[in-house]
PDB file of C-alpha atoms in Angstrom:
ATOM      1  CA  UNK A   1       0.010   0.047  -0.445  1.00 81.00           C
ATOM      2  CA  UNK A   2       2.871   2.608   0.401  1.00 86.00           C
ATOM      3  CA  UNK A   3       4.658   0.930  -2.730  1.00 88.00           C
ATOM      4  CA  UNK A   4       1.370   2.774  -4.241  1.00 91.00           C
ATOM      5  CA  UNK A   5       1.328   6.026  -2.798  1.00 90.00           C
ATOM      6  CA  UNK A   6       4.302   7.174  -3.178  1.00 89.00           C
ATOM      7  CA  UNK A   7       3.926   6.014  -6.719  1.00 88.00           C
ATOM      8  CA  UNK A   8       0.762   8.138  -7.102  1.00 89.00           C
ATOM      9  CA  UNK A   9       2.415  11.367  -5.290  1.00 92.00           C
ATOM     10  CA  UNK A  10       5.562  11.148  -6.583  1.00 90.00           C
ATOM     11  CA  UNK A  11       6.045  13.913  -9.411  1.00 91.00           C
ATOM     12  CA  UNK A  12       8.931  15.288 -10.513  1.00 90.00           C
ATOM     13  CA  UNK A  13       7.117  18.292 -11.873  1.00 91.00           C
ATOM     14  CA  UNK A  14       8.324  21.815 -10.686  1.00 91.00           C
ATOM     15  CA  UNK A  15       6.209  23.885  -9.953  1.00 94.00           C
ATOM     16  CA  UNK A  16       4.195  24.692 -13.855  1.00 94.00           C
ATOM     17  CA  UNK A  17       1.692  21.763 -12.892  1.00 96.00           C
ATOM     18  CA  UNK A  18       0.423  24.410 -10.465  1.00 97.00           C
ATOM     19  CA  UNK A  19      -0.679  26.715 -13.194  1.00 96.00           C
ATOM     20  CA  UNK A  20      -2.299  23.697 -14.812  1.00 97.00           C
ATOM     21  CA  UNK A  21      -3.712  23.419 -11.523  1.00 98.00           C
ATOM     22  CA  UNK A  22      -5.154  25.614  -9.991  1.00 98.00           C
ATOM     23  CA  UNK A  23      -7.467  26.927 -13.214  1.00 98.00           C
ATOM     24  CA  UNK A  24      -8.443  23.452 -13.928  1.00 98.00           C
ATOM     25  CA  UNK A  25      -9.087  22.325 -10.637  1.00 98.00           C
ATOM     26  CA  UNK A  26     -11.629  25.612 -10.003  1.00 98.00           C
ATOM     27  CA  UNK A  27     -13.376  25.362 -13.205  1.00 98.00           C
ATOM     28  CA  UNK A  28     -13.986  21.250 -12.430  1.00 98.00           C
ATOM     29  CA  UNK A  29     -15.496  22.228  -9.083  1.00 98.00           C
ATOM     30  CA  UNK A  30     -17.236  25.245 -10.989  1.00 98.00           C
ATOM     31  CA  UNK A  31     -19.000  22.455 -13.366  1.00 98.00           C
ATOM     32  CA  UNK A  32     -19.870  19.862 -10.318  1.00 98.00           C
ATOM     33  CA  UNK A  33     -21.625  22.787  -8.191  1.00 98.00           C
ATOM     34  CA  UNK A  34     -24.232  22.709 -11.836  1.00 98.00           C
ATOM     35  CA  UNK A  35     -24.611  19.455 -11.254  1.00 98.00           C
ATOM     36  CA  UNK A  36     -24.336  18.994  -7.630  1.00 98.00           C
ATOM     37  CA  UNK A  37     -26.275  21.284  -6.043  1.00 98.00           C
ATOM     38  CA  UNK A  38     -27.599  23.879  -8.432  1.00 98.00           C
ATOM     39  CA  UNK A  39     -24.802  27.036  -7.396  1.00 98.00           C
ATOM     40  CA  UNK A  40     -23.943  28.998 -10.444  1.00 97.00           C
ATOM     41  CA  UNK A  41     -27.403  28.360 -12.580  1.00 97.00           C
ATOM     42  CA  UNK A  42     -26.439  24.660 -13.101  1.00 98.00           C
ATOM     43  CA  UNK A  43     -30.142  23.428 -12.235  1.00 97.00           C
ATOM     44  CA  UNK A  44     -28.843  20.389  -9.495  1.00 98.00           C
ATOM     45  CA  UNK A  45     -28.555  16.525  -9.370  1.00 98.00           C
ATOM     46  CA  UNK A  46     -32.790  16.376 -10.093  1.00 98.00           C
ATOM     47  CA  UNK A  47     -32.380  18.719 -13.401  1.00 98.00           C
ATOM     48  CA  UNK A  48     -29.028  17.865 -14.541  1.00 98.00           C
ATOM     49  CA  UNK A  49     -30.216  14.187 -13.293  1.00 98.00           C
ATOM     50  CA  UNK A  50     -33.423  14.561 -15.642  1.00 98.00           C
ATOM     51  CA  UNK A  51     -31.323  16.015 -18.875  1.00 97.00           C
ATOM     52  CA  UNK A  52     -28.769  12.847 -18.157  1.00 97.00           C
ATOM     53  CA  UNK A  53     -31.911  10.822 -18.600  1.00 97.00           C
ATOM     54  CA  UNK A  54     -32.982  12.298 -22.028  1.00 97.00           C
ATOM     55  CA  UNK A  55     -29.812  12.253 -24.289  1.00 95.00           C
ATOM     56  CA  UNK A  56     -29.703   8.139 -23.178  1.00 95.00           C
ATOM     57  CA  UNK A  57     -27.938   8.448 -20.072  1.00 95.00           C
ATOM     58  CA  UNK A  58     -29.940   6.449 -17.720  1.00 96.00           C
ATOM     59  CA  UNK A  59     -29.971   6.168 -14.396  1.00 97.00           C
ATOM     60  CA  UNK A  60     -30.278  10.129 -15.168  1.00 97.00           C
ATOM     61  CA  UNK A  61     -30.049  10.918 -11.418  1.00 98.00           C
ATOM     62  CA  UNK A  62     -27.280   8.496 -10.744  1.00 98.00           C
ATOM     63  CA  UNK A  63     -25.763   9.716 -13.915  1.00 97.00           C
ATOM     64  CA  UNK A  64     -25.913  13.249 -12.279  1.00 98.00           C
ATOM     65  CA  UNK A  65     -24.577  12.511  -9.352  1.00 98.00           C
ATOM     66  CA  UNK A  66     -21.369  10.819 -10.772  1.00 98.00           C
ATOM     67  CA  UNK A  67     -20.423  13.010 -13.532  1.00 98.00           C
ATOM     68  CA  UNK A  68     -21.459  15.711 -10.817  1.00 98.00           C
ATOM     69  CA  UNK A  69     -18.955  14.045  -8.552  1.00 98.00           C
ATOM     70  CA  UNK A  70     -16.249  14.254 -10.490  1.00 98.00           C
ATOM     71  CA  UNK A  71     -15.695  17.393 -11.372  1.00 98.00           C
ATOM     72  CA  UNK A  72     -15.710  18.939  -8.146  1.00 98.00           C
ATOM     73  CA  UNK A  73     -14.527  16.299  -5.306  1.00 98.00           C
ATOM     74  CA  UNK A  74     -12.468  15.668  -8.632  1.00 98.00           C
ATOM     75  CA  UNK A  75     -11.478  19.844  -8.589  1.00 98.00           C
ATOM     76  CA  UNK A  76     -11.130  19.717  -4.927  1.00 98.00           C
ATOM     77  CA  UNK A  77      -8.317  17.228  -5.366  1.00 98.00           C
ATOM     78  CA  UNK A  78      -6.937  19.033  -8.208  1.00 98.00           C
ATOM     79  CA  UNK A  79      -6.746  22.078  -6.965  1.00 98.00           C
ATOM     80  CA  UNK A  80      -5.333  20.432  -3.355  1.00 98.00           C
ATOM     81  CA  UNK A  81      -2.243  18.867  -5.377  1.00 98.00           C
ATOM     82  CA  UNK A  82      -4.093  15.445  -3.770  1.00 98.00           C
ATOM     83  CA  UNK A  83      -4.105  11.900  -4.995  1.00 97.00           C
ATOM     84  CA  UNK A  84      -3.951  14.139  -7.923  1.00 98.00           C
ATOM     85  CA  UNK A  85      -3.351  11.118 -10.757  1.00 97.00           C
ATOM     86  CA  UNK A  86      -6.659   9.303  -9.465  1.00 98.00           C
ATOM     87  CA  UNK A  87      -8.749  12.626  -9.547  1.00 98.00           C
ATOM     88  CA  UNK A  88      -7.699  13.728 -13.186  1.00 98.00           C
ATOM     89  CA  UNK A  89      -7.470  10.475 -14.714  1.00 98.00           C
ATOM     90  CA  UNK A  90     -11.321  10.030 -12.956  1.00 98.00           C
ATOM     91  CA  UNK A  91     -12.032  13.934 -14.420  1.00 98.00           C
ATOM     92  CA  UNK A  92     -10.698  12.961 -17.592  1.00 98.00           C
ATOM     93  CA  UNK A  93     -12.870   9.907 -17.987  1.00 98.00           C
ATOM     94  CA  UNK A  94     -15.623  11.951 -16.919  1.00 98.00           C
ATOM     95  CA  UNK A  95     -14.433  13.955 -20.447  1.00 98.00           C
ATOM     96  CA  UNK A  96     -14.659  11.062 -22.482  1.00 98.00           C
ATOM     97  CA  UNK A  97     -18.137  10.576 -22.112  1.00 97.00           C
ATOM     98  CA  UNK A  98     -19.244  13.852 -22.214  1.00 97.00           C
ATOM     99  CA  UNK A  99     -17.807  14.857 -25.598  1.00 98.00           C
ATOM    100  CA  UNK A 100     -19.010  11.615 -26.955  1.00 97.00           C
ATOM    101  CA  UNK A 101     -22.180  11.850 -25.142  1.00 96.00           C
ATOM    102  CA  UNK A 102     -22.565  15.812 -25.897  1.00 95.00           C
ATOM    103  CA  UNK A 103     -20.258  17.658 -28.085  1.00 97.00           C
ATOM    104  CA  UNK A 104     -19.454  15.859 -30.437  1.00 97.00           C
ATOM    105  CA  UNK A 105     -21.842  15.985 -33.055  1.00 97.00           C
ATOM    106  CA  UNK A 106     -21.904  19.559 -33.194  1.00 97.00           C
ATOM    107  CA  UNK A 107     -18.123  20.049 -34.416  1.00 97.00           C
ATOM    108  CA  UNK A 108     -15.095  21.195 -32.557  1.00 97.00           C
ATOM    109  CA  UNK A 109     -16.084  24.584 -31.752  1.00 97.00           C
ATOM    110  CA  UNK A 110     -17.967  25.175 -28.879  1.00 94.00           C
ATOM    111  CA  UNK A 111     -19.619  28.672 -30.830  1.00 96.00           C
ATOM    112  CA  UNK A 112     -22.170  25.054 -31.286  1.00 97.00           C
ATOM    113  CA  UNK A 113     -22.133  23.871 -28.354  1.00 96.00           C
ATOM    114  CA  UNK A 114     -19.421  21.510 -29.456  1.00 97.00           C
ATOM    115  CA  UNK A 115     -16.230  19.839 -28.146  1.00 98.00           C
ATOM    116  CA  UNK A 116     -13.328  21.973 -28.586  1.00 98.00           C
ATOM    117  CA  UNK A 117     -14.299  23.060 -23.876  1.00 98.00           C
ATOM    118  CA  UNK A 118     -13.981  19.074 -23.163  1.00 98.00           C
ATOM    119  CA  UNK A 119     -11.046  18.649 -25.421  1.00 98.00           C
ATOM    120  CA  UNK A 120      -9.070  20.884 -23.764  1.00 98.00           C
ATOM    121  CA  UNK A 121      -9.966  20.178 -20.376  1.00 98.00           C
ATOM    122  CA  UNK A 122      -9.844  16.612 -21.042  1.00 98.00           C
ATOM    123  CA  UNK A 123      -5.904  17.251 -22.602  1.00 98.00           C
ATOM    124  CA  UNK A 124      -5.418  18.825 -19.587  1.00 98.00           C
ATOM    125  CA  UNK A 125      -6.368  15.976 -17.235  1.00 98.00           C
ATOM    126  CA  UNK A 126      -3.889  13.437 -19.104  1.00 98.00           C
ATOM    127  CA  UNK A 127      -1.370  16.082 -17.974  1.00 98.00           C
ATOM    128  CA  UNK A 128      -1.414  15.614 -14.925  1.00 98.00           C
ATOM    129  CA  UNK A 129      -2.152  12.022 -15.257  1.00 97.00           C
ATOM    130  CA  UNK A 130       1.206  11.817 -16.701  1.00 97.00           C
ATOM    131  CA  UNK A 131       3.192  14.564 -14.321  1.00 97.00           C
ATOM    132  CA  UNK A 132       2.029  14.363 -10.999  1.00 96.00           C
ATOM    133  CA  UNK A 133       0.940  17.801  -9.010  1.00 97.00           C
ATOM    134  CA  UNK A 134       4.521  19.248  -9.293  1.00 96.00           C
ATOM    135  CA  UNK A 135       6.097  21.170  -5.979  1.00 95.00           C
ATOM    136  CA  UNK A 136       3.309  22.950  -4.614  1.00 96.00           C
ATOM    137  CA  UNK A 137       1.063  20.562  -3.567  1.00 97.00           C
ATOM    138  CA  UNK A 138      -0.065  17.167  -0.914  1.00 97.00           C
ATOM    139  CA  UNK A 139       0.878  15.093  -2.736  1.00 97.00           C
ATOM    140  CA  UNK A 140       4.486  16.121  -2.122  1.00 96.00           C
ATOM    141  CA  UNK A 141       4.321  16.340   1.899  1.00 96.00           C
ATOM    142  CA  UNK A 142       2.933  13.139   2.081  1.00 95.00           C
ATOM    143  CA  UNK A 143       5.561  11.692  -0.962  1.00 94.00           C
ATOM    144  CA  UNK A 144       7.692  13.582   1.233  1.00 94.00           C
ATOM    145  CA  UNK A 145       7.252  11.749   4.342  1.00 93.00           C
ATOM    146  CA  UNK A 146       7.075   8.898   2.484  1.00 91.00           C
ATOM    147  CA  UNK A 147      10.455   9.077   1.358  1.00 89.00           C
ATOM    148  CA  UNK A 148      11.538  10.066   4.945  1.00 88.00           C
ATOM    149  CA  UNK A 149       9.894   7.141   6.453  1.00 72.00           C
ATOM    150  CA  UNK A 150      11.118   3.853   3.119  1.00 62.00           C
TER     151      UNK A 150
END
């Protein structure tokens, strides 16, 4: 277990990962808050669930709960740099589903409800899966503690 946690939290990335983590974490948290809590003009679990059900993602309420939780809590974890790789992987999966179930048929551009924003979030998530959280993160603190006691 210690080896797995060390692998998940260690990162050779410097401070640049912070510049990616902060905006991506905030964006994901805001989108998750729309789905979970109806904040920022969102529809909450009931409304988002009904919409998801209408596009074939059933059961809609559960799908809204899963997507909203991945976005809100995954975004929070990315913002903090806590278990960044697993959080980013969950968010990458969420973006793949969003791209192909909602946006792909509309083409690339956001002006047509296309997938460009989802693609950018997917790329950022995958980047964090590979790089890890970097030096300014809770992952770095955990990794340092684990390697000190090795």
